mmCIF file of C-alpha atoms in Angstrom:
data_model
loop_
_atom_site.group_PDB
_atom_site.id
_atom_site.type_symbol
_atom_site.label_atom_id
_atom_site.label_comp_id
_atom_site.label_asym_id
_atom_site.label_seq_id
_atom_site.Cartn_x
_atom_site.Cartn_y
_atom_site.Cartn_z
ATOM 1 C CA ILE G 1 0.064 -0.189 0.149
ATOM 2 C CA GLU G 2 2.818 2.525 0.905
ATOM 3 C CA LYS G 3 4.321 1.923 -2.583
ATOM 4 C CA TYR G 4 1.082 2.820 -4.511
ATOM 5 C CA ARG G 5 0.650 5.973 -2.155
ATOM 6 C CA LEU G 6 4.143 6.705 -2.560
ATOM 7 C CA GLN G 7 4.224 9.740 -5.025
ATOM 8 C CA PRO G 8 7.209 12.546 -5.832
ATOM 9 C CA ASN G 9 6.356 15.689 -4.007
ATOM 10 C CA SER G 10 6.988 19.056 -5.813
ATOM 11 C CA MET G 11 10.757 19.364 -5.552
ATOM 12 C CA GLN G 12 11.063 15.711 -6.443
ATOM 13 C CA ILE G 13 9.281 16.244 -9.601
ATOM 14 C CA GLY G 14 10.931 19.200 -10.510
ATOM 15 C CA PHE G 15 14.301 17.525 -9.794
ATOM 16 C CA ILE G 16 13.210 14.406 -11.769
ATOM 17 C CA THR G 17 12.486 16.804 -15.030
ATOM 18 C CA ASN G 18 15.508 18.953 -14.926
ATOM 19 C CA LEU G 19 17.934 16.190 -14.600
ATOM 20 C CA GLN G 20 16.450 14.187 -17.175
ATOM 21 C CA LYS G 21 16.852 17.711 -19.402
ATOM 22 C CA ILE G 22 20.785 17.316 -17.854
ATOM 23 C CA VAL G 23 21.559 13.827 -19.060
ATOM 24 C CA GLU G 24 19.753 13.956 -22.490
ATOM 25 C CA ALA G 25 22.175 17.225 -23.100
ATOM 26 C CA GLY G 26 24.982 14.780 -22.670
ATOM 27 C CA GLU G 27 26.451 16.231 -19.004
ATOM 28 C CA LYS G 28 27.599 13.502 -16.760
ATOM 29 C CA ARG G 29 27.372 15.287 -13.519
ATOM 30 C CA ALA G 30 24.646 16.828 -11.515
ATOM 31 C CA LEU G 31 23.791 18.482 -8.000
ATOM 32 C CA LEU G 32 20.656 18.109 -6.430
ATOM 33 C CA ILE G 33 20.544 20.851 -3.555
ATOM 34 C CA SER G 34 17.644 20.625 -1.333
ATOM 35 C CA ALA G 35 16.965 21.381 2.297
ATOM 36 C CA THR G 36 17.399 18.866 4.836
ATOM 37 C CA GLY G 37 13.992 17.089 5.007
ATOM 38 C CA THR G 38 12.716 17.900 1.627
ATOM 39 C CA GLY G 39 13.495 14.226 1.125
ATOM 40 C CA LYS G 40 16.450 13.875 -1.338
ATOM 41 C CA THR G 41 16.970 10.009 -0.926
ATOM 42 C CA TYR G 42 13.480 9.396 -2.480
ATOM 43 C CA ALA G 43 14.035 11.918 -4.920
ATOM 44 C CA SER G 44 17.381 9.970 -6.064
ATOM 45 C CA ALA G 45 15.343 6.630 -6.208
ATOM 46 C CA PHE G 46 12.519 8.311 -8.168
ATOM 47 C CA ALA G 47 15.059 9.407 -10.692
ATOM 48 C CA MET G 48 17.140 6.371 -11.126
ATOM 49 C CA ARG G 49 13.725 4.623 -11.720
ATOM 50 C CA GLU G 50 12.789 7.120 -14.485
ATOM 51 C CA LEU G 51 16.322 6.938 -15.917
ATOM 52 C CA GLY G 52 16.005 3.452 -15.873
ATOM 53 C CA TYR G 53 19.185 2.673 -14.493
ATOM 54 C CA LYS G 54 20.154 -1.012 -13.614
ATOM 55 C CA ARG G 55 23.422 -0.985 -11.599
ATOM 56 C CA VAL G 56 23.454 1.995 -9.330
ATOM 57 C CA LEU G 57 26.091 2.608 -6.794
ATOM 58 C CA PHE G 58 24.844 4.742 -3.810
ATOM 59 C CA LEU G 59 27.778 6.241 -1.520
ATOM 60 C CA VAL G 60 27.305 7.671 1.929
ATOM 61 C CA HIS G 61 29.710 8.228 4.722
ATOM 62 C CA ARG G 62 28.155 6.141 7.736
ATOM 63 C CA GLY G 63 26.731 2.595 7.914
ATOM 64 C CA GLN G 64 23.115 3.729 9.537
ATOM 65 C CA ILE G 65 22.696 6.268 6.692
ATOM 66 C CA ALA G 66 23.484 3.054 3.932
ATOM 67 C CA LYS G 67 20.759 1.060 5.620
ATOM 68 C CA GLN G 68 18.061 4.076 5.904
ATOM 69 C CA ALA G 69 18.722 4.860 2.154
ATOM 70 C CA LEU G 70 18.423 0.964 1.349
ATOM 71 C CA GLU G 71 15.034 1.153 3.111
ATOM 72 C CA SER G 72 13.806 4.273 1.219
ATOM 73 C CA TYR G 73 14.892 3.106 -1.792
ATOM 74 C CA LYS G 74 12.942 -0.627 -1.371
ATOM 75 C CA LYS G 75 9.881 1.506 -0.948
ATOM 76 C CA VAL G 76 9.978 3.008 -4.477
ATOM 77 C CA PHE G 77 11.145 -0.150 -6.398
ATOM 78 C CA ASP G 78 9.343 -3.344 -6.877
ATOM 79 C CA LYS G 79 11.508 -6.647 -6.711
ATOM 80 C CA SER G 80 12.900 -5.646 -10.435
ATOM 81 C CA VAL G 81 16.326 -4.829 -8.805
ATOM 82 C CA SER G 82 18.463 -6.794 -6.186
ATOM 83 C CA MET G 83 19.751 -4.384 -3.232
ATOM 84 C CA GLY G 84 22.315 -4.754 -0.768
ATOM 85 C CA MET G 85 25.027 -2.850 1.066
ATOM 86 C CA VAL G 86 28.744 -2.670 1.569
ATOM 87 C CA THR G 87 30.189 -1.467 4.878
ATOM 88 C CA GLY G 88 32.339 -2.974 7.358
ATOM 89 C CA LYS G 89 29.760 -5.656 8.447
ATOM 90 C CA HIS G 90 27.995 -6.281 4.704
ATOM 91 C CA GLN G 91 29.715 -7.458 1.699
ATOM 92 C CA ASP G 92 26.510 -7.595 -0.927
ATOM 93 C CA TYR G 93 29.446 -6.949 -3.829
ATOM 94 C CA ASN G 94 27.244 -8.111 -6.572
ATOM 95 C CA ALA G 95 23.588 -6.625 -5.810
ATOM 96 C CA ASP G 96 22.184 -4.427 -8.801
ATOM 97 C CA TYR G 97 21.669 -1.335 -6.136
ATOM 98 C CA ILE G 98 24.476 -1.073 -3.771
ATOM 99 C CA PHE G 99 24.670 1.133 -0.743
ATOM 100 C CA ALA G 100 28.130 1.524 0.306
ATOM 101 C CA THR G 101 30.232 3.285 3.022
ATOM 102 C CA ILE G 102 33.079 5.473 1.289
ATOM 103 C CA GLN G 103 35.384 4.142 4.182
ATOM 104 C CA THR G 104 34.783 0.821 2.455
ATOM 105 C CA LEU G 105 34.616 1.650 -0.925
ATOM 106 C CA SER G 106 37.663 3.496 -1.029
ATOM 107 C CA LYS G 107 39.940 0.645 -0.169
ATOM 108 C CA GLU G 108 41.840 -0.897 -3.085
ATOM 109 C CA ASP G 109 40.615 -4.247 -2.584
ATOM 110 C CA VAL G 110 37.298 -3.274 -2.662
ATOM 111 C CA LEU G 111 37.445 -0.848 -5.732
ATOM 112 C CA GLU G 112 39.134 -3.752 -7.403
ATOM 113 C CA LYS G 113 36.273 -5.960 -7.278
ATOM 114 C CA TYR G 114 34.492 -3.761 -9.768
ATOM 115 C CA ASP G 115 35.012 -2.595 -13.562
ATOM 116 C CA ARG G 116 35.548 1.016 -13.979
ATOM 117 C CA ASN G 117 32.390 1.128 -15.690
ATOM 118 C CA ALA G 118 30.159 -0.938 -13.372
ATOM 119 C CA PHE G 119 27.462 1.074 -12.374
ATOM 120 C CA ASP G 120 25.158 3.395 -14.659
ATOM 121 C CA ALA G 121 24.604 6.103 -11.897
ATOM 122 C CA ILE G 122 26.267 7.082 -8.667
ATOM 123 C CA VAL G 123 24.859 9.216 -6.313
ATOM 124 C CA ILE G 124 27.047 11.033 -3.514
ATOM 125 C CA ASP G 125 24.895 11.714 -0.321
ATOM 126 C CA GLU G 126 26.278 14.668 1.315
ATOM 127 C CA ALA G 127 27.868 15.637 -1.117
ATOM 128 C CA HIS G 128 29.603 18.395 0.623
ATOM 129 C CA HIS G 129 32.134 15.944 1.462
ATOM 130 C CA SER G 130 33.194 14.853 -2.176
ATOM 131 C CA SER G 131 36.254 17.200 -1.906
ATOM 132 C CA ALA G 132 37.592 14.539 0.545
ATOM 133 C CA ASN G 133 40.402 12.383 -0.928
ATOM 134 C CA SER G 134 38.370 9.277 0.048
ATOM 135 C CA TYR G 135 35.562 10.449 -2.475
ATOM 136 C CA LYS G 136 38.396 11.777 -4.827
ATOM 137 C CA LYS G 137 39.692 8.336 -5.313
ATOM 138 C CA VAL G 138 36.517 6.563 -5.960
ATOM 139 C CA MET G 139 35.245 9.603 -8.021
ATOM 140 C CA GLU G 140 38.796 8.930 -10.376
ATOM 141 C CA TYR G 141 38.282 5.330 -10.804
ATOM 142 C CA PHE G 142 34.931 4.781 -11.666
ATOM 143 C CA THR G 143 33.289 6.041 -15.166
ATOM 144 C CA PRO G 144 29.331 5.889 -14.934
ATOM 145 C CA LYS G 145 26.775 7.591 -17.282
ATOM 146 C CA LEU G 146 25.997 9.890 -14.213
ATOM 147 C CA TRP G 147 27.014 11.363 -11.053
ATOM 148 C CA LEU G 148 24.540 12.704 -8.847
ATOM 149 C CA GLY G 149 25.276 14.657 -5.619
ATOM 150 C CA MET G 150 22.919 15.533 -3.067
ATOM 151 C CA THR G 151 23.571 17.948 -0.313
ATOM 152 C CA ALA G 152 21.708 20.554 1.713
ATOM 153 C CA THR G 153 24.737 22.605 2.454
ATOM 154 C CA PRO G 154 27.049 23.207 -0.604
ATOM 155 C CA ASP G 155 28.163 26.000 0.297
ATOM 156 C CA LYS G 156 31.580 25.724 2.473
ATOM 157 C CA ARG G 157 34.069 27.950 4.288
ATOM 158 C CA ASP G 158 37.035 26.478 2.293
ATOM 159 C CA ASP G 159 35.101 26.899 -1.254
ATOM 160 C CA ASN G 160 37.992 29.266 -2.868
ATOM 161 C CA LEU G 161 40.724 26.669 -2.740
ATOM 162 C CA GLU G 162 41.299 24.063 -5.704
ATOM 163 C CA GLY G 163 39.449 21.310 -5.823
ATOM 164 C CA ARG G 164 37.408 21.911 -2.902
ATOM 165 C CA ASN G 165 34.640 23.846 -4.619
ATOM 166 C CA ILE G 166 31.422 21.584 -4.946
ATOM 167 C CA TYR G 167 29.391 23.214 -7.435
ATOM 168 C CA GLU G 168 33.127 22.879 -9.580
ATOM 169 C CA ILE G 169 33.354 19.205 -8.697
ATOM 170 C CA PHE G 170 29.781 18.410 -10.253
ATOM 171 C CA ASN G 171 30.448 20.816 -13.452
ATOM 172 C CA HIS G 172 27.929 23.543 -12.005
ATOM 173 C CA GLN G 173 25.182 21.554 -13.383
ATOM 174 C CA ILE G 174 22.371 22.246 -10.799
ATOM 175 C CA ALA G 175 19.684 19.937 -11.439
ATOM 176 C CA TYR G 176 17.335 21.458 -8.517
ATOM 177 C CA GLU G 177 17.843 24.025 -5.502
ATOM 178 C CA ILE G 178 15.509 24.318 -3.084
ATOM 179 C CA ARG G 179 16.654 25.878 0.106
ATOM 180 C CA LEU G 180 15.318 26.153 3.851
ATOM 181 C CA GLN G 181 13.054 29.125 2.644
ATOM 182 C CA ASP G 182 11.546 27.940 0.027
ATOM 183 C CA ALA G 183 10.883 24.591 1.421
ATOM 184 C CA MET G 184 9.056 26.135 4.392
ATOM 185 C CA GLU G 185 6.746 28.044 1.981
ATOM 186 C CA GLU G 186 5.955 24.941 -0.235
ATOM 187 C CA ASP G 187 5.132 23.483 3.351
ATOM 188 C CA LEU G 188 7.670 20.480 2.936
ATOM 189 C CA LEU G 189 9.029 21.165 6.309
ATOM 190 C CA CYS G 190 7.814 21.499 9.771
ATOM 191 C CA THR G 191 7.714 24.743 11.280
ATOM 192 C CA PHE G 192 10.406 26.177 13.714
ATOM 193 C CA HIS G 193 10.446 28.481 16.445
ATOM 194 C CA TYR G 194 14.178 29.638 16.945
ATOM 195 C CA PHE G 195 15.301 31.594 20.117
ATOM 196 C CA GLY G 196 18.550 32.825 20.348
ATOM 197 C CA ILE G 197 19.262 32.664 24.343
ATOM 198 C CA THR G 198 22.258 34.378 25.838
ATOM 199 C CA ASP G 199 24.596 32.033 27.302
ATOM 200 C CA LEU G 200 26.328 32.755 30.861
ATOM 201 C CA LYS G 201 29.584 33.430 29.355
ATOM 202 C CA VAL G 202 31.595 33.291 25.984
ATOM 203 C CA ILE G 203 33.272 30.053 25.599
ATOM 204 C CA SER G 204 35.943 28.881 23.361
ATOM 205 C CA ASP G 205 38.925 26.836 23.714
ATOM 206 C CA ALA G 206 41.015 28.642 20.842
ATOM 207 C CA GLY G 207 44.422 29.789 22.216
ATOM 208 C CA LYS G 208 43.704 28.710 25.465
ATOM 209 C CA SER G 209 46.320 26.566 27.709
ATOM 210 C CA ALA G 210 45.503 23.490 29.325
ATOM 211 C CA THR G 211 44.577 25.193 32.494
ATOM 212 C CA GLU G 212 42.432 27.685 30.940
ATOM 213 C CA LYS G 213 40.642 24.822 28.902
ATOM 214 C CA MET G 214 40.194 22.960 32.335
ATOM 215 C CA GLU G 215 38.758 25.977 34.069
ATOM 216 C CA SER G 216 36.282 26.414 30.962
ATOM 217 C CA PHE G 217 35.172 23.077 30.897
ATOM 218 C CA ARG G 218 34.413 23.366 34.542
ATOM 219 C CA TYR G 219 32.218 26.417 33.594
ATOM 220 C CA LEU G 220 30.702 24.498 30.813
ATOM 221 C CA THR G 221 29.246 21.816 33.062
ATOM 222 C CA SER G 222 28.823 23.937 35.977
ATOM 223 C CA ASP G 223 25.407 23.900 37.957
ATOM 224 C CA GLU G 224 24.688 27.526 37.199
ATOM 225 C CA ARG G 225 24.793 26.617 33.248
ATOM 226 C CA VAL G 226 22.805 23.079 33.897
ATOM 227 C CA GLU G 227 20.044 25.270 35.592
ATOM 228 C CA HIS G 228 20.018 27.680 33.109
ATOM 229 C CA VAL G 229 19.729 25.584 30.424
ATOM 230 C CA MET G 230 17.050 23.319 31.966
ATOM 231 C CA LYS G 231 14.818 26.883 32.810
ATOM 232 C CA GLN G 232 15.296 28.218 29.143
ATOM 233 C CA ALA G 233 14.069 24.576 27.593
ATOM 234 C CA GLU G 234 11.254 24.651 30.046
ATOM 235 C CA TYR G 235 10.252 27.890 29.675
ATOM 236 C CA PHE G 236 10.066 27.588 25.711
ATOM 237 C CA GLY G 237 8.684 24.312 25.714
ATOM 238 C CA HIS G 238 8.137 21.925 22.739
ATOM 239 C CA SER G 239 4.936 20.584 20.684
ATOM 240 C CA GLY G 240 3.446 17.129 21.359
ATOM 241 C CA GLU G 241 2.589 15.203 24.267
ATOM 242 C CA ARG G 242 6.386 15.131 25.818
ATOM 243 C CA VAL G 243 9.865 16.243 24.893
ATOM 244 C CA LYS G 244 11.523 14.429 22.429
ATOM 245 C CA GLY G 245 14.921 16.683 22.498
ATOM 246 C CA LEU G 246 18.347 16.530 20.824
ATOM 247 C CA ILE G 247 21.470 18.671 22.637
ATOM 248 C CA PHE G 248 24.466 19.621 20.509
ATOM 249 C CA CYS G 249 27.596 19.628 22.623
ATOM 250 C CA SER G 250 31.365 20.964 21.557
ATOM 251 C CA ARG G 251 33.103 17.949 23.047
ATOM 252 C CA ILE G 252 32.390 14.427 24.518
ATOM 253 C CA GLU G 253 33.902 15.486 28.108
ATOM 254 C CA GLU G 254 30.826 18.118 28.214
ATOM 255 C CA ALA G 255 28.087 16.056 26.692
ATOM 256 C CA ASN G 256 28.783 13.267 29.190
ATOM 257 C CA GLU G 257 29.363 15.555 32.638
ATOM 258 C CA LEU G 258 26.054 17.574 31.496
ATOM 259 C CA SER G 259 24.093 14.152 30.994
ATOM 260 C CA LYS G 260 25.038 12.914 34.535
ATOM 261 C CA LYS G 261 23.949 16.354 35.881
ATOM 262 C CA PHE G 262 20.697 16.529 33.725
ATOM 263 C CA ASN G 263 19.963 13.249 35.090
ATOM 264 C CA GLU G 264 20.659 14.153 38.465
ATOM 265 C CA TYR G 265 17.943 17.300 38.320
ATOM 266 C CA GLY G 266 15.385 15.013 36.883
ATOM 267 C CA TRP G 267 15.692 14.831 33.260
ATOM 268 C CA ARG G 268 15.997 11.403 31.573
ATOM 269 C CA THR G 269 19.031 12.208 28.859
ATOM 270 C CA LEU G 270 21.977 9.901 27.136
ATOM 271 C CA ALA G 271 25.211 11.011 25.876
ATOM 272 C CA LEU G 272 26.074 9.583 22.498
ATOM 273 C CA SER G 273 29.298 10.167 20.430
ATOM 274 C CA GLY G 274 31.145 8.590 17.491
ATOM 275 C CA ALA G 275 32.515 6.237 19.729
ATOM 276 C CA ASP G 276 29.170 4.260 20.067
ATOM 277 C CA SER G 277 28.319 1.628 18.043
ATOM 278 C CA GLU G 278 25.178 1.876 15.797
ATOM 279 C CA GLU G 279 23.625 -0.574 17.971
ATOM 280 C CA VAL G 280 23.570 1.563 20.890
ATOM 281 C CA ARG G 281 22.722 4.609 18.830
ATOM 282 C CA ARG G 282 19.552 2.831 17.221
ATOM 283 C CA ASP G 283 18.875 1.906 20.872
ATOM 284 C CA ALA G 284 18.825 5.645 22.190
ATOM 285 C CA ILE G 285 16.452 6.557 19.490
ATOM 286 C CA GLU G 286 14.194 3.938 20.291
ATOM 287 C CA ARG G 287 13.793 5.294 23.289
ATOM 288 C CA LEU G 288 13.541 8.828 22.745
ATOM 289 C CA VAL G 289 11.083 8.603 19.991
ATOM 290 C CA ASN G 290 8.911 5.803 21.505
ATOM 291 C CA ASP G 291 6.455 5.999 24.589
ATOM 292 C CA ASP G 292 7.133 3.597 26.902
ATOM 293 C CA ILE G 293 8.942 2.964 30.478
ATOM 294 C CA ASN G 294 12.289 3.157 29.570
ATOM 295 C CA GLU G 295 12.097 6.598 27.462
ATOM 296 C CA LEU G 296 14.494 9.229 27.131
ATOM 297 C CA ASP G 297 13.764 13.097 27.113
ATOM 298 C CA TYR G 298 17.148 14.036 25.294
ATOM 299 C CA ILE G 299 20.140 12.680 23.423
ATOM 300 C CA LEU G 300 23.403 14.500 23.999
ATOM 301 C CA SER G 301 25.672 14.478 20.713
ATOM 302 C CA VAL G 302 28.768 15.993 19.592
ATOM 303 C CA ASP G 303 28.748 15.291 16.297
ATOM 304 C CA ILE G 304 26.746 12.398 14.880
ATOM 305 C CA PHE G 305 23.687 13.674 14.665
ATOM 306 C CA SER G 306 24.269 16.590 12.109
ATOM 307 C CA GLU G 307 23.435 15.113 9.227
ATOM 308 C CA GLY G 308 21.994 11.430 7.676
ATOM 309 C CA VAL G 309 19.775 10.814 10.479
ATOM 310 C CA ASP G 310 16.285 11.083 10.502
ATOM 311 C CA VAL G 311 14.176 11.276 13.708
ATOM 312 C CA PRO G 312 11.485 12.893 12.367
ATOM 313 C CA GLU G 313 10.101 13.250 16.129
ATOM 314 C CA ILE G 314 12.382 15.495 17.666
ATOM 315 C CA ASN G 315 10.492 18.745 18.609
ATOM 316 C CA GLN G 316 13.214 20.235 20.662
ATOM 317 C CA VAL G 317 16.778 21.329 19.576
ATOM 318 C CA ILE G 318 19.193 22.688 21.630
ATOM 319 C CA MET G 319 22.501 24.298 20.469
ATOM 320 C CA LEU G 320 25.096 24.375 23.502
ATOM 321 C CA ARG G 321 28.229 24.319 21.183
ATOM 322 C CA PRO G 322 29.355 27.428 19.136
ATOM 323 C CA THR G 323 29.936 27.246 15.419
ATOM 324 C CA GLN G 324 30.976 29.318 12.873
ATOM 325 C CA SER G 325 30.057 26.861 10.119
ATOM 326 C CA PRO G 326 27.235 27.740 8.531
ATOM 327 C CA ILE G 327 27.045 23.850 7.320
ATOM 328 C CA VAL G 328 26.917 22.602 11.022
ATOM 329 C CA PHE G 329 24.437 25.341 11.886
ATOM 330 C CA ILE G 330 22.045 24.423 8.944
ATOM 331 C CA GLN G 331 22.378 20.689 9.609
ATOM 332 C CA GLN G 332 21.738 21.025 13.518
ATOM 333 C CA LEU G 333 18.749 22.788 12.659
ATOM 334 C CA GLY G 334 17.310 20.546 10.485
ATOM 335 C CA ARG G 335 17.540 18.012 12.761
ATOM 336 C CA GLY G 336 14.343 19.118 13.781
ATOM 337 C CA LEU G 337 12.272 20.121 10.610
ATOM 338 C CA ARG G 338 11.094 16.868 9.472
ATOM 339 C CA LYS G 339 7.206 16.406 9.807
ATOM 340 C CA ALA G 340 5.850 13.923 12.188
ATOM 341 C CA GLU G 341 2.387 13.365 13.839
ATOM 342 C CA ASP G 342 1.618 15.150 16.894
ATOM 343 C CA LYS G 343 4.449 17.715 16.064
ATOM 344 C CA GLU G 344 2.982 21.086 14.901
ATOM 345 C CA TYR G 345 6.108 22.981 15.406
ATOM 346 C CA VAL G 346 9.773 22.418 16.357
ATOM 347 C CA VAL G 347 11.550 24.525 18.956
ATOM 348 C CA ILE G 348 15.156 25.814 18.170
ATOM 349 C CA LEU G 349 17.388 27.310 21.553
ATOM 350 C CA ASP G 350 20.708 28.637 20.510
ATOM 351 C CA PHE G 351 22.389 29.551 23.412
ATOM 352 C CA ILE G 352 24.894 32.072 22.047
#
């Protein structure tokens, strides 16, 4: 039933139409710039189906994202193509549609399993990473009919450096562009209420000695700050029955210590970092979104939830880490922008 109900949205239709024109004009590279939550993965699946590609490689930078993309593609395709993953744990090398992590695929012994023109199309998810050496290696090896890059955030701070400009990498062929503002206007995303809140004091590790860093860490996790954050979070509230929140911190030690203190003060929280296994992360997300005995109010994260992880139920995002990167800022904001039942809006609290 879901397969029959699954229809492309306005962004996806516009994108597929433009992509077909780009391919017909003989171009081999294209870029989809689309705000977080507007359905890039589904858009690429619909496009691969429309263009009739038999063998496709979908490249991501985390195993969990590969699995999510595979599940999305399965909903668009019937069993006419076989699908599998090539990651640290999976070796489905011969599937028609392969969802692979760049870390695994860029290894010499894995690359050599494939002919250079083994794929009709290669999709690069979160394409703002494509200037990294691992991606370059893969892009220099394969010769598909189409390279499709997808990102919500193509503009990086090092765009002026040679070989770092994402537009350049994809030959300036923009198949479609829908930024946050347009996506909001087209009702593709959840409304957000953004509040910039003064943090108690300016925090930065830049140029500080180890002793000074220790001092700022003590401040970051002080009872005064914990109470300040909790008071503001409760004051500005959330949409829905209970809070399902995500808190971004600067470093792992801060996330762990804050989580401990929040729990002492009565919140149910858990800190996650890149060191945690995908099973641990999956379990934490389950506890955050499902209403049962073992539920969580907040997950505290350092970098791992910035991109690629879809948790539509998140109804409050708290930014405790200072960032000067527009990419990181938009990605963190984007974590709460997916629509979900019983969620009218998401509250974004930015401690500045």
